[in-house]
Coordinates of C-alpha atoms in Angstrom, one line a residue:
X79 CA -126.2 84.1 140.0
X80 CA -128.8 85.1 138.2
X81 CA -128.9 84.1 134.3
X82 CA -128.5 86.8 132.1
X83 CA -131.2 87.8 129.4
X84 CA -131.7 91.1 129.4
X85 CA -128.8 93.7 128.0
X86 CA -128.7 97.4 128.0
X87 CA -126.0 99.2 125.7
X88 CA -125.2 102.7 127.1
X89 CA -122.9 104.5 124.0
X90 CA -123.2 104.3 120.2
X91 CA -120.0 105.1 118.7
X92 CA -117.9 102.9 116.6
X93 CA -118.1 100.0 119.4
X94 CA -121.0 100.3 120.7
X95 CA -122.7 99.6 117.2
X96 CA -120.1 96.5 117.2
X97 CA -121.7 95.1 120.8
X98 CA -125.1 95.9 120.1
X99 CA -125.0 94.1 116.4
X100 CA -123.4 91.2 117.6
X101 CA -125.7 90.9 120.8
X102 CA -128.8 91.4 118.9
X103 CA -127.7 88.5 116.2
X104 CA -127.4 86.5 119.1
X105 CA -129.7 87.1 121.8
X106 CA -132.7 89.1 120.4
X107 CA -134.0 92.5 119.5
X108 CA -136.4 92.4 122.5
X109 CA -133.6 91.2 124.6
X110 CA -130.8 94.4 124.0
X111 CA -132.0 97.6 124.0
X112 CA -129.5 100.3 123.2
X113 CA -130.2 103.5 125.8
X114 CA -130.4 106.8 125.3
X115 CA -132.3 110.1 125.8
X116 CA -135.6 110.6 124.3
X117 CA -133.7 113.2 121.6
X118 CA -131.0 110.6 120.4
X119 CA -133.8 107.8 120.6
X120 CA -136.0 109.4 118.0
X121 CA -132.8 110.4 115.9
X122 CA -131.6 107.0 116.1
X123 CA -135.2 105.4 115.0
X124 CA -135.1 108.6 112.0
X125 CA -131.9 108.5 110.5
X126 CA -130.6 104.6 111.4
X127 CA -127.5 103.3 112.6
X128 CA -125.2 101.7 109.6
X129 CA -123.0 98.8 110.2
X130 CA -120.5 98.0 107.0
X131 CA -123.0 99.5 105.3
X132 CA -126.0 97.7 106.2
X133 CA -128.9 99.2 108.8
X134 CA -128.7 98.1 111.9
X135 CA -132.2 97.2 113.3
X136 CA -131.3 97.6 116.9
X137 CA -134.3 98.0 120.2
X138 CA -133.6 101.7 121.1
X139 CA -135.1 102.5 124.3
X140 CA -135.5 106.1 126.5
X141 CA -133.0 105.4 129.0
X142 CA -135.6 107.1 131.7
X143 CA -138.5 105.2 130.7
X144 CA -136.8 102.0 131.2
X145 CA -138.4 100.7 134.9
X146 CA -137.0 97.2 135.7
X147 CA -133.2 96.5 136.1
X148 CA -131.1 94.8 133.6
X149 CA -129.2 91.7 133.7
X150 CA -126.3 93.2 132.1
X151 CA -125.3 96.8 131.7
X152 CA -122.6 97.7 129.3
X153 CA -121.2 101.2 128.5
X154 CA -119.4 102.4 125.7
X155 CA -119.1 106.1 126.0
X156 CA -116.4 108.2 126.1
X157 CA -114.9 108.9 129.6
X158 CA -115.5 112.6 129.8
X159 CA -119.0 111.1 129.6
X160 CA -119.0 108.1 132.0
X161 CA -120.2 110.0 135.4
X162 CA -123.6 111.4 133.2
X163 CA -124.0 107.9 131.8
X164 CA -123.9 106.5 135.6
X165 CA -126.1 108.6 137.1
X166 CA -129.2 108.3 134.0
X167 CA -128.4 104.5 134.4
X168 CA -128.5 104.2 138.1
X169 CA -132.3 102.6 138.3
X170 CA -131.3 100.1 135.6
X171 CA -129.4 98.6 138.3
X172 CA -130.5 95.8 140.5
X173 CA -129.0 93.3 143.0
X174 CA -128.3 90.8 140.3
X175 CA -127.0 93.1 137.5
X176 CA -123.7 92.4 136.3
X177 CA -121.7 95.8 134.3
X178 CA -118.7 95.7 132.1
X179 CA -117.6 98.7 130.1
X180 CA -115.5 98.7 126.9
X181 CA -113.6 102.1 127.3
X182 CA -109.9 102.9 127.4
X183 CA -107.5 102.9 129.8
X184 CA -107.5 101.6 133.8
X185 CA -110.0 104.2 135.3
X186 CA -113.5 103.3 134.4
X187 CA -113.6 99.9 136.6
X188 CA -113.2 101.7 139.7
X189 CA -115.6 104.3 138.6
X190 CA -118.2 101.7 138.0
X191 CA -117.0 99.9 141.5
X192 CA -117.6 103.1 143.3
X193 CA -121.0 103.9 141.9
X194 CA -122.3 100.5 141.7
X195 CA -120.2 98.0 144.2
X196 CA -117.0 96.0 142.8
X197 CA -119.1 93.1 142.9
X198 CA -121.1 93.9 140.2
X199 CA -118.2 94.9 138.0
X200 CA -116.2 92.4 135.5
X201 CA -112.9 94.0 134.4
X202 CA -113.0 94.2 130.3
X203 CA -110.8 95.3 127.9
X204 CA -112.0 95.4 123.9
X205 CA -109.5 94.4 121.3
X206 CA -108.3 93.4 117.9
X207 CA -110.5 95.5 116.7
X208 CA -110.7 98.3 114.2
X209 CA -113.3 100.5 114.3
X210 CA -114.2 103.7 112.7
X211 CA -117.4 105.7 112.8
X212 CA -118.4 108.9 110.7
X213 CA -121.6 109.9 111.2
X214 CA -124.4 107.4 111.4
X215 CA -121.7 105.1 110.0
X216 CA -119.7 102.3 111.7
X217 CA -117.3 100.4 109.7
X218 CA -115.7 97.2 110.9
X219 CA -113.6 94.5 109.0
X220 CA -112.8 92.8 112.0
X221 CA -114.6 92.9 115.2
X222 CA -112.1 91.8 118.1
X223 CA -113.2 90.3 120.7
X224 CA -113.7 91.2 124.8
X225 CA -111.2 90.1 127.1
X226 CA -112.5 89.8 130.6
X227 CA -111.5 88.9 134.3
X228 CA -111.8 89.9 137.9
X229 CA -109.2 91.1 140.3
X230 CA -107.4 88.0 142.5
X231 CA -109.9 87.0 145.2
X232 CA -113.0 88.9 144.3
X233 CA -115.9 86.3 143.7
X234 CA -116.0 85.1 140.1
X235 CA -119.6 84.3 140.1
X236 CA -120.8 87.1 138.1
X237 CA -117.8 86.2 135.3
X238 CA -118.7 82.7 135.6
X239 CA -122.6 83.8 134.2
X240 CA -121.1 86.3 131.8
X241 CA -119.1 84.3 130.1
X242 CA -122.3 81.5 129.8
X243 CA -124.1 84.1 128.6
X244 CA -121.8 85.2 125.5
X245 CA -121.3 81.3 124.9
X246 CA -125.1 80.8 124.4
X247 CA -125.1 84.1 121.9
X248 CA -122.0 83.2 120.6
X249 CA -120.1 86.4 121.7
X250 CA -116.5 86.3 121.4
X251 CA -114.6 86.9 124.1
X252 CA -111.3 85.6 126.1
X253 CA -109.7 85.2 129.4
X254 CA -106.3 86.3 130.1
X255 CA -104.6 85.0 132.9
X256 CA -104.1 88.3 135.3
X257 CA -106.6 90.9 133.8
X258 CA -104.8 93.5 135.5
X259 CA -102.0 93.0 133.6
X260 CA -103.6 92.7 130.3
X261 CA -106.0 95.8 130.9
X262 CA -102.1 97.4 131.5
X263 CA -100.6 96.1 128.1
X264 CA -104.1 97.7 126.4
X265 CA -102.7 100.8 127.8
X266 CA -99.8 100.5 126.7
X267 CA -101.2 100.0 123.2
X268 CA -103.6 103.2 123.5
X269 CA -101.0 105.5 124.8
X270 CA -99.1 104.9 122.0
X271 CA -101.0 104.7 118.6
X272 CA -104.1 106.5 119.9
X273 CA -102.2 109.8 120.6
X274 CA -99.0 109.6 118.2
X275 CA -101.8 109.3 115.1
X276 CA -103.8 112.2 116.3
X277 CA -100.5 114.2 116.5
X278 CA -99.1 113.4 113.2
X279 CA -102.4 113.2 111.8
X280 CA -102.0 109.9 110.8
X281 CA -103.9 106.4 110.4
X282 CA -102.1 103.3 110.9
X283 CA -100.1 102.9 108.1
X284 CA -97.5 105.5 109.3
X285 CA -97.3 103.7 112.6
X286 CA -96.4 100.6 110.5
X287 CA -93.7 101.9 109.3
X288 CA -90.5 103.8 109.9
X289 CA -90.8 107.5 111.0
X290 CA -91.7 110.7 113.4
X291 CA -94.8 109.2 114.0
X292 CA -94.0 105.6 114.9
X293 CA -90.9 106.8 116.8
X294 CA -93.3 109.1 119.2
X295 CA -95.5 105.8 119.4
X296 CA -92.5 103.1 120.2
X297 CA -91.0 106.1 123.1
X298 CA -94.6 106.4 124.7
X299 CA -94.9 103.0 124.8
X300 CA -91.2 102.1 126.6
X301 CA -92.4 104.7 129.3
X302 CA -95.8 102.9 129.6
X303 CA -93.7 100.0 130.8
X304 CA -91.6 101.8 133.2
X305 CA -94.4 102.9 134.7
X306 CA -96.6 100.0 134.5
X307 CA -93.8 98.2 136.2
X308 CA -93.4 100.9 138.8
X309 CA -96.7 100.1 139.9
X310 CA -95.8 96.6 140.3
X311 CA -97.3 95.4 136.8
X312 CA -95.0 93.4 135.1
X313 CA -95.3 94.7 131.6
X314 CA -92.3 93.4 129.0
X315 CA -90.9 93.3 126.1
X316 CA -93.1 90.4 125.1
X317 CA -96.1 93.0 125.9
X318 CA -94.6 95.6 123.4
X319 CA -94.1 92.7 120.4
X320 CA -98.0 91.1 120.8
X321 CA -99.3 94.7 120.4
X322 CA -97.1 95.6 117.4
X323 CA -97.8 92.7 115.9
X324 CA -101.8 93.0 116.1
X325 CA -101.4 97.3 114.7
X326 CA -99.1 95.8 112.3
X327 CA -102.4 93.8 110.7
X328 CA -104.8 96.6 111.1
X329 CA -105.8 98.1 107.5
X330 CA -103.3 100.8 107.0
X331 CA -105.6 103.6 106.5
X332 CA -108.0 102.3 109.4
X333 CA -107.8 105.3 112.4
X334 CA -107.6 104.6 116.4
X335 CA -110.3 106.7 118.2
X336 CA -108.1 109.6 118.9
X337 CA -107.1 110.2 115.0
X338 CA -110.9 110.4 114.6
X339 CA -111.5 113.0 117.4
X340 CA -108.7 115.0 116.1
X341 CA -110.5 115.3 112.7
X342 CA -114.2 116.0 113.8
X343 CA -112.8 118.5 116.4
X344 CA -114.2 116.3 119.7
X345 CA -112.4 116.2 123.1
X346 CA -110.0 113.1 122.9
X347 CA -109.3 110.7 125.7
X348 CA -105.5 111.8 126.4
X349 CA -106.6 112.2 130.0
X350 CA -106.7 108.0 129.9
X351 CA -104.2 107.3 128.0
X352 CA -100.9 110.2 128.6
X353 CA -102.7 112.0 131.7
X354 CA -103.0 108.5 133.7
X355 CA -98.8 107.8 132.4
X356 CA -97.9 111.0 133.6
X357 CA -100.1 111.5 136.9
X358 CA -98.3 108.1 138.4
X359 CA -94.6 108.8 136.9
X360 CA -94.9 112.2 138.7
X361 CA -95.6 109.6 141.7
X362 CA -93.0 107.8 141.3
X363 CA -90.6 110.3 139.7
X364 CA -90.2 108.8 136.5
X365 CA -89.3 111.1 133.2
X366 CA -91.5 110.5 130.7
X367 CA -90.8 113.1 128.0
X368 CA -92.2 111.6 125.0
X369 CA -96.0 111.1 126.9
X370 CA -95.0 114.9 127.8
X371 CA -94.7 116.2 124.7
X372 CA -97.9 113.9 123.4
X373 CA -99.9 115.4 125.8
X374 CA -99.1 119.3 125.1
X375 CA -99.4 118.9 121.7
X376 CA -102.7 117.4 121.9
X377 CA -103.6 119.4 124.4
X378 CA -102.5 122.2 122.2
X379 CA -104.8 120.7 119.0
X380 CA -107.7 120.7 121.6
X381 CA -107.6 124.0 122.5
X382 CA -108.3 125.4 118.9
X383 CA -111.9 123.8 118.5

């Protein structure tokens, strides 16, 4: 494989200002270029990016006028956004371009397979991080890490040079044993604090501590793992404990995604997080009422904007 040098960051919400800090610090302004239309490019340039309060001085480049493929492609949109993303991307990538994306849930991997090859895809999953964006703000105490893999028996050649790559720019990052499994016990984390603190209307200190809101999250969650395991993914117990414990030493007044949505009046990502639970119990005729009633309610918050 190819070395990597050149990085394209396709989304700038709260973690895609996180990635395309911490890949500038270490590789280069000329090296990262964060893409977007010519509108958002000359915004971006105008009004700045802010990073825990500091500018951000990140390479934006007009995602059309960008000619030669990159050497790594990451995106950090929203789903509902993902298909655009691909197809205003598509020219950025060559035979030697590896892509990773940092959404939520199980779905965007196989999106990414089916437009681009599975080859050129490394599973990834962002965590222990805390992220919140208002604005042309990000703030970020701590900024987690990327945990990465490939399915069993697909070539690992293209993890093998990622993972060289974030060495040499000193980009955190782990690798879990069965990434399947751990992009699974993510979901199991989104499902249940994303959409129980957009509900109650809550950050995380309410999901810390005894009440509607962290009941709703601990139901959702013991349905995430009668489905997962449904679908032959041995979630556990265990799974339930690591997650808790890592929301238990988030800020209590930090916000998941979904809480923020909920309060600038965007489209959430429920469809990832309850619409994926309840599409594959209905396959396997599991109840799950508590991702049920999650899902109307938001669905019933989403309707009002």
């Amino acid at each position: 494989m190819k070395e990597i040098q050149t990085v394209g960051i396709v989304g700038l919400g709260a973690l895609g200002v996180i990635f395309a800090h911490q890949l500038t610090q270490g590789a280069g302004f000329e090296q990262v270029k964060v893409l977007a239309g010519t509108q958002r490019t000359a915004r971006y340039e105008k009004e700045g990016i802010f990073l825990n309060g500091e500018r951000c001085a990140f390479h934006y480049a007009d995602t059309a006028a960008q000619t030669e493929p990159l050497d790594l492609l990451l995106f950090a949109v929203k789903f509902g956004a993902l298909e655009s993303a691909i197809e205003e991307c598509r020219h950025l990538v060559g035979p030697d371009t590896t892509i990773i994306s940092a959404l939520n849930g199980i779905s965007s991997e196989q999106v990414l397979s089916d437009a681009f090859g599975k080859e050129k895809v490394v599973w990834c999953v962002a965590q222990k991080m805390s992220a919140v964006k208002e604005g042309n703000r990000a703030t970020c105490p701590v900024f987690g890490e990327l945990a990465l893999g490939v399915p069993a028996g697909q070539d690992d050649s293209r993890l093998r040079a990622l993972t060289a790559f974030f060495d040499r720019v000193h980009f955190p990052y782990s690798l879990p044993q069965n990434i399947q499994v751990h992009m699974w016990s993510k979901l199991l984390c989104n499902t249940r604090c994303n959409q129980s603190a957009m509900v109650f209307q809550c950050g995380y200190r309410n999901l810390q501590i005894p009440g509607p809101a962290r009941d709703a999250m601990l139901g959702a969650m013991q349905e995430v793992v009668q489905v997962a395991n449904a679908e032959g993914v041995p979630l556990s117990e265990k799974d339930v404990q690591e997650w808790d414990s890592i929301i238990q030493t988030f800020p209590g007044d930090g916000e998941p995604s979904m809480r923020q949505d909920g309060k600038a009046h965007r489209k959430s990502e429920v469809e990832l997080f309850a619409g994926t639970i309840r599409r594959l119990a209905a396959k396997h005729g599991i109840p799950v009422p508590v991702n049920d009633w999650l899902y109307q309610q938001v669905q019933e918050m989403e309707s009002r904007y």
